[in-house]
CSV table of C-alpha atoms in Angstrom, one decimal:
chain,number,residue,atom,x,y,z
A,193,MET,CA,-5.9,-6.3,-11.0
A,194,THR,CA,-4.9,-9.4,-9.1
A,195,ALA,CA,-6.0,-9.1,-5.4
A,196,ASP,CA,-6.2,-11.4,-2.5
A,197,PHE,CA,-7.7,-9.6,0.5
A,198,GLN,CA,-9.9,-10.8,3.4
A,199,LEU,CA,-12.4,-8.7,5.4
A,200,GLU,CA,-13.2,-9.4,9.0
A,201,MET,CA,-15.7,-7.1,10.7
A,202,THR,CA,-17.8,-7.0,13.8
A,203,LEU,CA,-20.9,-4.7,13.9
A,204,MET,CA,-22.3,-3.5,17.2
A,205,GLY,CA,-24.9,-1.1,18.5
A,206,GLU,CA,-28.6,-0.7,18.3
A,207,GLN,CA,-30.5,-2.9,15.9
A,208,ALA,CA,-31.4,0.1,13.8
A,209,ASP,CA,-27.7,1.1,13.5
A,210,ILE,CA,-26.7,-2.5,12.6
A,211,LYS,CA,-29.5,-2.6,9.9
A,212,ASN,CA,-28.2,0.7,8.4
A,213,MET,CA,-24.7,-0.6,8.3
A,214,LEU,CA,-25.7,-3.9,6.7
A,215,GLU,CA,-27.7,-2.1,4.1
A,216,VAL,CA,-24.6,-0.1,3.1
A,217,PHE,CA,-22.5,-3.3,3.1
A,218,ALA,CA,-25.0,-4.9,0.8
A,219,ARG,CA,-24.2,-2.2,-1.8
A,220,TYR,CA,-20.6,-3.4,-1.7
A,221,SER,CA,-21.5,-7.1,-2.3
A,222,ASN,CA,-21.1,-8.7,-5.7
A,223,ARG,CA,-24.8,-8.0,-6.3
A,224,GLY,CA,-24.5,-4.3,-5.2
A,225,ASP,CA,-24.0,-1.1,-7.2
A,226,ARG,CA,-20.5,0.0,-6.1
A,227,GLU,CA,-17.4,-0.3,-8.2
A,228,ALA,CA,-15.5,-2.1,-5.4
A,229,TYR,CA,-17.2,-5.2,-4.1
A,230,PHE,CA,-16.9,-8.3,-1.8
A,231,ASN,CA,-17.9,-11.9,-2.4
A,232,PHE,CA,-18.0,-15.2,-0.5
A,233,ILE,CA,-19.7,-13.1,2.3
A,234,LYS,CA,-20.7,-14.7,5.6
A,235,LEU,CA,-22.7,-13.2,8.4
A,236,ASN,CA,-22.2,-15.0,11.7
A,237,GLY,CA,-20.7,-17.9,9.7
A,238,LYS,CA,-23.7,-18.3,7.4
A,239,SER,CA,-23.3,-17.7,3.7
A,240,VAL,CA,-25.3,-15.1,1.7
A,241,ASP,CA,-24.8,-17.1,-1.5
A,242,PHE,CA,-24.9,-20.8,-0.7
A,243,GLY,CA,-26.8,-23.4,1.3
A,244,ASP,CA,-30.4,-23.9,2.3
A,245,ASP,CA,-30.1,-21.4,5.1
A,246,LYS,CA,-28.3,-18.7,3.1
A,247,ILE,CA,-29.0,-15.1,4.1
A,248,ASP,CA,-30.8,-12.8,1.7
A,249,LEU,CA,-28.5,-9.7,1.8
A,250,GLU,CA,-30.8,-7.9,-0.7
A,251,ASN,CA,-33.7,-8.0,1.7
A,252,ILE,CA,-32.5,-7.0,5.2
A,253,THR,CA,-35.5,-7.1,7.4
A,254,ASP,CA,-35.9,-6.1,11.1
A,255,LYS,CA,-36.4,-9.7,11.9
A,256,LEU,CA,-33.2,-10.7,10.1
A,257,VAL,CA,-31.3,-8.1,12.0
A,258,ALA,CA,-32.8,-9.1,15.3
A,259,ASP,CA,-31.8,-12.7,14.7
A,260,LEU,CA,-28.3,-11.9,13.5
A,261,SER,CA,-27.6,-9.5,16.4
A,262,SER,CA,-29.2,-11.6,19.2
A,263,SER,CA,-25.7,-11.9,20.8
A,264,GLY,CA,-25.2,-8.1,20.6
A,265,GLU,CA,-23.0,-8.2,17.6
A,266,VAL,CA,-22.8,-9.4,14.0
A,267,LYS,CA,-19.7,-11.0,12.6
A,268,VAL,CA,-19.0,-10.3,8.9
A,269,GLY,CA,-16.4,-12.2,6.8
A,270,ALA,CA,-15.7,-11.8,3.1
A,271,SER,CA,-13.2,-12.0,0.3
A,272,GLY,CA,-12.2,-8.7,-1.3
A,273,PRO,CA,-12.5,-5.9,-2.1
A,274,TYR,CA,-12.2,-6.4,-5.8
A,275,GLY,CA,-12.9,-3.8,-8.5
A,276,ARG,CA,-11.4,-0.4,-9.3
A,277,TYR,CA,-9.2,1.2,-6.6
A,278,SER,CA,-5.6,1.8,-5.8
A,279,GLU,CA,-5.4,1.8,-2.0
A,280,LEU,CA,-7.8,0.1,0.3
A,281,ASN,CA,-8.9,3.4,1.8
A,282,ASP,CA,-10.1,4.5,-1.6
A,283,VAL,CA,-13.0,2.1,-1.1
A,284,GLY,CA,-15.8,4.1,0.6
A,285,LEU,CA,-17.4,1.2,2.5
A,286,PHE,CA,-16.4,2.1,6.1
A,287,ARG,CA,-17.0,5.9,5.6
A,288,GLU,CA,-20.4,5.2,4.2
A,289,MET,CA,-21.3,2.8,7.0
A,290,SER,CA,-20.2,5.4,9.6
A,291,GLU,CA,-22.3,8.0,7.8
A,292,ALA,CA,-25.4,5.7,7.8
A,293,ALA,CA,-25.0,4.9,11.5
A,294,PRO,CA,-22.8,7.5,13.3
A,295,ASN,CA,-24.0,6.3,16.7
A,296,GLY,CA,-23.2,2.7,15.9
A,297,LYS,CA,-20.0,0.8,16.4
A,298,PHE,CA,-17.8,-1.5,14.4
A,299,VAL,CA,-14.3,-2.8,14.1
A,300,ALA,CA,-13.0,-4.0,10.8
A,301,GLU,CA,-9.8,-5.1,9.1
A,302,ILE,CA,-8.8,-5.9,5.5
A,303,SER,CA,-5.5,-7.7,5.1
A,304,GLY,CA,-3.7,-9.2,2.1
A,305,PHE,CA,-2.0,-8.1,-1.0
A,306,GLN,CA,-2.6,-7.1,-4.6
A,307,GLN,CA,-0.5,-7.5,-7.7
A,308,TYR,CA,1.9,-4.6,-6.9
A,309,SER,CA,1.5,-4.1,-3.2
A,310,GLU,CA,1.0,-5.4,0.3
A,311,GLN,CA,-1.8,-3.6,2.2
A,312,ASN,CA,-3.7,-3.5,5.4
A,313,LEU,CA,-6.6,-1.4,6.6
A,314,LYS,CA,-8.0,-1.2,10.1
A,315,CYS,CA,-11.1,0.8,11.0
A,316,ARG,CA,-13.2,1.3,14.1
A,317,LEU,CA,-16.2,3.4,14.6
A,318,GLU,CA,-16.8,4.5,18.1
A,319,GLU,CA,-18.3,7.6,19.9
A,320,GLY,CA,-19.3,9.1,16.5
A,321,LYS,CA,-15.8,9.0,14.9
A,322,LEU,CA,-14.2,6.7,12.4
A,323,TYR,CA,-10.6,5.9,13.1
A,324,ILE,CA,-8.6,4.6,10.1
A,325,THR,CA,-5.1,3.1,10.0
A,326,THR,CA,-3.6,2.2,6.6
A,327,PHE,CA,-0.5,0.3,5.7
A,328,TYR,CA,0.9,0.3,2.1
A,329,MET,CA,4.1,-1.2,0.8
A,330,SER,CA,5.0,-1.6,-2.9
A,331,ASN,CA,6.2,-5.0,-3.9
A,332,ASP,CA,9.3,-3.2,-5.4
A,333,GLU,CA,10.2,-1.4,-2.2
A,334,ALA,CA,12.3,-4.2,-0.5
A,335,GLY,CA,14.2,-4.9,-3.7
A,336,GLU,CA,15.0,-1.2,-4.2
A,337,ALA,CA,16.1,-1.0,-0.6
A,338,TRP,CA,18.4,-3.9,-1.1
A,339,GLN,CA,20.0,-2.2,-4.1
A,340,GLU,CA,20.6,1.0,-2.1
A,341,ASP,CA,22.0,-0.9,0.8
A,342,PHE,CA,24.4,-2.8,-1.5
A,343,LYS,CA,25.6,0.4,-3.1
A,344,LYS,CA,26.0,2.1,0.2
A,345,LYS,CA,28.1,-0.7,1.7
A,346,LEU,CA,30.0,-1.2,-1.5
A,347,PRO,CA,30.3,2.1,-3.4
A,348,LEU,CA,31.5,2.2,-7.0
A,349,LYS,CA,35.2,2.7,-6.4
A,350,LYS,CA,35.4,-0.1,-3.8
A,351,PHE,CA,33.3,-2.4,-6.0
A,352,LYS,CA,35.6,-1.9,-9.0
A,353,LYS,CA,38.7,-2.5,-6.9
A,354,LEU,CA,37.3,-5.6,-5.1
A,355,PHE,CA,36.0,-7.3,-8.2
A,356,GLY,CA,38.7,-6.1,-10.6
A,357,VAL,CA,36.3,-4.2,-12.8
A,358,SER,CA,37.7,-1.8,-15.3
A,359,GLY,CA,36.5,0.4,-18.1
A,360,GLU,CA,35.9,4.1,-18.2
A,361,ASP,CA,32.3,3.6,-19.3
A,362,PHE,CA,31.5,1.6,-16.2
A,363,ASN,CA,30.4,4.5,-14.2
A,364,LYS,CA,27.9,5.3,-11.4
A,365,GLU,CA,24.9,4.9,-13.8
A,366,SER,CA,26.2,1.6,-15.2
A,367,TYR,CA,26.8,0.4,-11.6
A,368,GLY,CA,23.2,1.2,-10.7
A,369,TYR,CA,22.0,-0.9,-13.6
A,370,ALA,CA,24.4,-3.7,-12.7
A,371,VAL,CA,23.1,-3.8,-9.1
A,372,GLU,CA,19.5,-4.1,-10.4
A,373,GLU,CA,20.6,-7.3,-12.2
A,374,PHE,CA,22.5,-8.5,-9.1
A,375,GLU,CA,19.2,-8.4,-7.2
A,376,SER,CA,18.1,-11.2,-9.5
A,377,ILE,CA,21.2,-13.3,-9.9
A,378,PHE,CA,22.3,-13.0,-6.2
A,379,ARG,CA,18.8,-13.9,-4.9
A,380,ASP,CA,19.3,-17.5,-3.9
A,381,GLY,CA,22.6,-17.0,-2.1
A,382,PHE,CA,26.1,-15.7,-3.0
A,383,GLU,CA,27.6,-19.2,-3.1
A,384,TYR,CA,25.3,-20.1,-5.9
A,385,VAL,CA,26.1,-17.2,-8.2
A,386,GLU,CA,27.6,-18.3,-11.5
A,387,PHE,CA,30.8,-16.5,-12.4
A,388,ASP,CA,29.8,-16.3,-16.1
A,389,ASP,CA,26.5,-14.6,-15.1
A,390,PHE,CA,28.4,-12.0,-13.1
A,391,VAL,CA,30.9,-11.3,-16.0
A,392,SER,CA,28.1,-11.1,-18.5
A,393,THR,CA,26.3,-8.5,-16.3
A,394,ILE,CA,29.4,-6.3,-16.1
A,395,GLU,CA,30.2,-6.6,-19.8
A,396,ASP,CA,26.6,-5.7,-20.6
A,397,MET,CA,27.3,-2.4,-18.7
A,398,ASP,CA,30.5,-1.7,-20.7
A,399,GLY,CA,32.9,-3.0,-18.0
A,400,GLU,CA,35.6,-5.6,-18.0
A,401,VAL,CA,36.3,-8.2,-15.2
A,402,GLU,CA,40.0,-8.8,-14.5
A,403,LEU,CA,39.8,-11.5,-11.8
A,404,ASP,CA,39.5,-15.2,-12.0
A,405,GLU,CA,36.6,-17.5,-10.9
A,406,GLU,CA,38.4,-18.7,-7.8
A,407,ARG,CA,38.9,-15.2,-6.5
A,408,PHE,CA,35.3,-14.3,-7.4
A,409,LYS,CA,34.0,-17.2,-5.3
A,410,ALA,CA,36.1,-16.2,-2.3
A,411,ILE,CA,34.7,-12.6,-2.5
A,412,MET,CA,31.2,-13.8,-2.8
A,413,GLU,CA,31.4,-16.3,0.1
A,414,ASN,CA,33.6,-14.4,2.5
A,415,GLU,CA,34.1,-10.7,1.7
A,416,LEU,CA,30.5,-9.7,0.9
A,417,PRO,CA,29.2,-11.1,4.2
A,418,ALA,CA,32.1,-9.4,6.0
A,419,LEU,CA,30.8,-6.1,4.7
A,420,ASP,CA,27.4,-7.0,6.2
A,421,ILE,CA,25.9,-7.5,2.7
A,422,CYS,CA,23.3,-10.3,2.5
A,423,ASN,CA,21.5,-11.7,-0.5
A,424,PRO,CA,18.2,-10.1,-1.5
A,425,GLU,CA,16.0,-12.9,-0.2
A,426,GLU,CA,17.5,-12.7,3.3
A,427,PHE,CA,17.3,-8.9,3.2
A,428,GLU,CA,13.6,-9.0,2.3
A,429,ASP,CA,12.9,-11.4,5.1
A,430,GLU,CA,14.2,-8.9,7.6
A,431,TYR,CA,13.0,-5.8,5.8
A,432,GLU,CA,10.5,-3.6,7.6
A,433,GLY,CA,9.2,-0.9,5.3
A,434,GLY,CA,6.0,0.5,3.9
A,435,GLU,CA,4.0,3.5,5.0
A,436,THR,CA,1.5,3.7,7.8
A,437,ASN,CA,-1.1,6.5,8.0
A,438,GLU,CA,-3.7,7.3,10.5
A,439,TYR,CA,-6.9,9.3,9.9
A,440,VAL,CA,-9.9,10.4,11.8
A,441,TYR,CA,-13.2,10.7,9.8
A,442,ASP,CA,-16.2,12.6,11.1
A,443,PRO,CA,-19.3,10.9,9.6
A,444,VAL,CA,-21.6,13.7,10.4
A,445,ALA,CA,-19.5,16.4,8.8
A,446,LYS,CA,-18.4,13.9,6.1
A,447,ALA,CA,-14.9,15.1,6.4
A,448,TYR,CA,-11.5,14.1,7.7
A,449,GLU,CA,-10.2,15.8,10.8
A,450,GLY,CA,-6.6,17.1,10.7
A,451,LYS,CA,-4.6,15.0,8.3
A,452,SER,CA,-6.8,14.2,5.4
A,453,LYS,CA,-7.0,11.4,2.9
A,454,PRO,CA,-5.5,12.6,-0.4
A,455,LEU,CA,-8.1,13.7,-2.9
A,456,PHE,CA,-6.3,12.2,-5.8
A,457,ASP,CA,-6.3,8.5,-5.1
A,458,GLY,CA,-4.8,6.8,-8.2
A,459,THR,CA,-8.1,5.8,-9.7
A,460,GLY,CA,-8.9,9.2,-11.2
A,461,ILE,CA,-9.8,12.6,-10.1
A,462,THR,CA,-12.4,12.9,-7.4
A,463,ASP,CA,-15.6,14.7,-8.4
A,464,ALA,CA,-14.9,18.4,-8.6
A,465,ASN,CA,-17.9,19.4,-6.5
A,466,ASP,CA,-16.6,17.0,-3.8
A,467,ILE,CA,-13.2,18.8,-3.8
A,468,LEU,CA,-14.8,22.2,-3.6
A,469,ALA,CA,-17.2,21.1,-0.9
A,470,ALA,CA,-14.2,19.8,1.1
A,471,GLY,CA,-12.5,23.1,0.6
A,472,LEU,CA,-15.5,25.0,1.9
A,473,ARG,CA,-15.7,22.8,4.9
A,474,ALA,CA,-12.0,23.4,5.6
A,475,GLN,CA,-12.8,27.1,5.7
A,476,GLY,CA,-15.8,26.6,7.9
A,477,LEU,CA,-18.2,27.6,5.2
A,478,PRO,CA,-21.5,26.0,4.0
A,479,ASP,CA,-20.9,23.2,1.5
A,480,ASP,CA,-24.4,22.5,0.2
A,481,GLU,CA,-25.4,22.5,-3.4
A,482,GLU,CA,-26.6,26.1,-3.3
A,483,ALA,CA,-23.3,27.2,-1.8
A,484,LEU,CA,-21.4,25.4,-4.6
A,485,ALA,CA,-23.6,26.8,-7.3
A,486,ASN,CA,-23.1,30.4,-6.1
A,487,LEU,CA,-19.3,30.3,-5.9
A,488,SER,CA,-17.4,33.0,-7.7
A,489,ILE,CA,-14.2,32.2,-9.5
A,490,GLU,CA,-12.1,33.6,-6.7
A,491,GLU,CA,-14.1,31.7,-4.1
A,492,ALA,CA,-13.8,28.5,-6.1
A,493,TYR,CA,-10.0,28.9,-6.3
A,494,ALA,CA,-9.9,29.6,-2.6
A,495,ALA,CA,-11.9,26.4,-1.9
A,496,LEU,CA,-9.7,24.4,-4.2
A,497,GLY,CA,-6.6,25.6,-2.4
A,498,ALA,CA,-8.1,24.9,1.0
A,499,ALA,CA,-9.1,21.4,-0.1
A,500,LEU,CA,-5.7,20.5,-1.5
A,501,GLY,CA,-3.8,22.1,1.4
A,502,ALA,CA,-5.9,20.6,4.2
A,503,GLY,CA,-3.9,18.3,6.4
A,504,GLU,CA,-0.8,18.1,4.3
A,505,ASP,CA,2.3,17.3,6.1
A,506,ASP,CA,4.8,20.1,6.0
A,507,ASP,CA,7.9,17.9,6.4
A,508,GLU,CA,9.7,16.7,3.4
A,509,ASP,CA,12.5,14.3,3.2
A,510,ASP,CA,15.9,15.9,2.6
A,511,ASP,CA,17.8,14.8,-0.4
A,512,GLU,CA,20.7,12.6,0.6
A,513,ASP,CA,24.2,13.5,-0.5
A,514,ASP,CA,25.9,11.2,-2.9
A,515,ASP,CA,28.6,9.1,-1.4
A,516,GLU,CA,32.0,10.6,-2.3
A,517,ASP,CA,33.2,7.0,-3.0
A,518,ASP,CA,30.6,6.7,-5.8
A,519,GLU,CA,32.2,9.6,-7.7
A,520,GLU,CA,35.2,9.2,-10.0
């Protein structure tokens, strides 16, 4: 997976807490044992990989921590994470750090993008709680939003009348496919769209175009902007989308409070015992190994239901009615 993310983090607290957090972070370095990892790591501006004064992240001594935290904090910078995950919050680094030093303090941000999405993750540990804010936007989202905006402002019947498109087989479904193609051929600006490209797109969708090139150019340059339709590139520049979520994680209980992180994270199913343990905690029951081993079938199903139901939002988006102008 292609990814370009950068981590900026500041560790604070007692030296023992900072040491515990650094030891967890070391496990997420390119020499660590976690599936997700960071490289080009710097602590207070000093590399852990290069230079005569490089820092040995595999041997975090009390003296090293004392030197690093002499100002009261340690600055961490790195590239990543890389490895196997879907969303940034699937990576367990910050939860593990908070569990290792619940009385410590840190602020962190990972920003950047991967092959199919733009993401951001902000975390802060303070007063024994880890506060997490995530942002996720698929790279396809803005383009799909442009398509919906185009069809809303220019429904099928109006489109066919405006552009002189005929053919019984050019229907709502065909129009949808045509608009997908328009996202590509309209991208650089309406004035640059080739008439032949437009005609070919309509004909590929079983339609016929009954207007000439001069009329087509007039529509593209004047009438589409009059309908408040812009080209895809301009639309994307102004588009504000994506999804933001906020979580609170209790590092002592090792559980989310209220709204919980989904247990199925796109990288595979979470360990079954972890799911059952989360369900037991949600019910206020013991979640240790003995409790898990002694679960009856009924109790296991109850724990599973509690885990999958914990913190779910009850609100669902209502289906939008089809525009009457889209129907023939």
